[in-house]
Amino acid sequence: MVWMVTVVLLFLSSHTLGTNPALKVRVTQKALDYGRQLGMQALQAELKKINIPELSGKSGRVRYRFSG
């Protein structure tokens, strides 16, 4: 919460002073790896909740069966 207020104040102060109000952000490989790790954990948690029904059948000469 504090960082959000700080960012807003910095943005507003730079805008009122007439300077370039641009924001420059650098994303490192470590940050990307961390984001990927969090994304994978969230995705795995959601996939555990999904129930895929068994499916079997025949298409032409091919018979198939999917089971989980």
PDB file of C-alpha atoms in Angstrom, residues 3-4 11 17 25-27 33 35 41-42 46-47 50-52 54 57 60 62-63:
ATOM      1  CA  TRP A   3       4.651   1.760  -2.326  1.00  0.00           C
ATOM      2  CA  MET A   4       1.492   2.441  -4.337  1.00  0.00           C
ATOM      3  CA  PHE A  11       3.974  10.437 -10.837  1.00  0.00           C
ATOM      4  CA  LEU A  17       6.863  20.103 -12.296  1.00  0.00           C
ATOM      5  CA  VAL A  25      11.288  -0.291 -15.521  1.00  0.00           C
ATOM      6  CA  ARG A  26      13.911  -2.976 -15.901  1.00  0.00           C
ATOM      7  CA  VAL A  27      12.873  -6.614 -15.674  1.00  0.00           C
ATOM      8  CA  ASP A  33      12.070 -16.706 -13.360  1.00  0.00           C
ATOM      9  CA  GLY A  35       7.105 -14.836 -12.163  1.00  0.00           C
ATOM     10  CA  GLN A  41       2.326 -22.998  -9.068  1.00  0.00           C
ATOM     11  CA  ALA A  42      -0.988 -21.255  -9.732  1.00  0.00           C
ATOM     12  CA  GLU A  46      -5.961 -24.973 -10.914  1.00  0.00           C
ATOM     13  CA  LEU A  47      -5.257 -28.124 -12.948  1.00  0.00           C
ATOM     14  CA  ILE A  50     -10.229 -29.960 -13.008  1.00  0.00           C
ATOM     15  CA  ASN A  51     -11.947 -33.292 -13.487  1.00  0.00           C
ATOM     16  CA  ILE A  52     -11.543 -34.667 -17.013  1.00  0.00           C
ATOM     17  CA  GLU A  54     -13.066 -40.637 -19.439  1.00  0.00           C
ATOM     18  CA  GLY A  57     -14.715 -44.209 -29.077  1.00  0.00           C
ATOM     19  CA  GLY A  60     -12.729 -44.947 -38.801  1.00  0.00           C
ATOM     20  CA  VAL A  62      -8.826 -45.997 -35.027  1.00  0.00           C
ATOM     21  CA  ARG A  63     -10.082 -46.767 -31.542  1.00  0.00           C
TER      22      ARG A  63
END
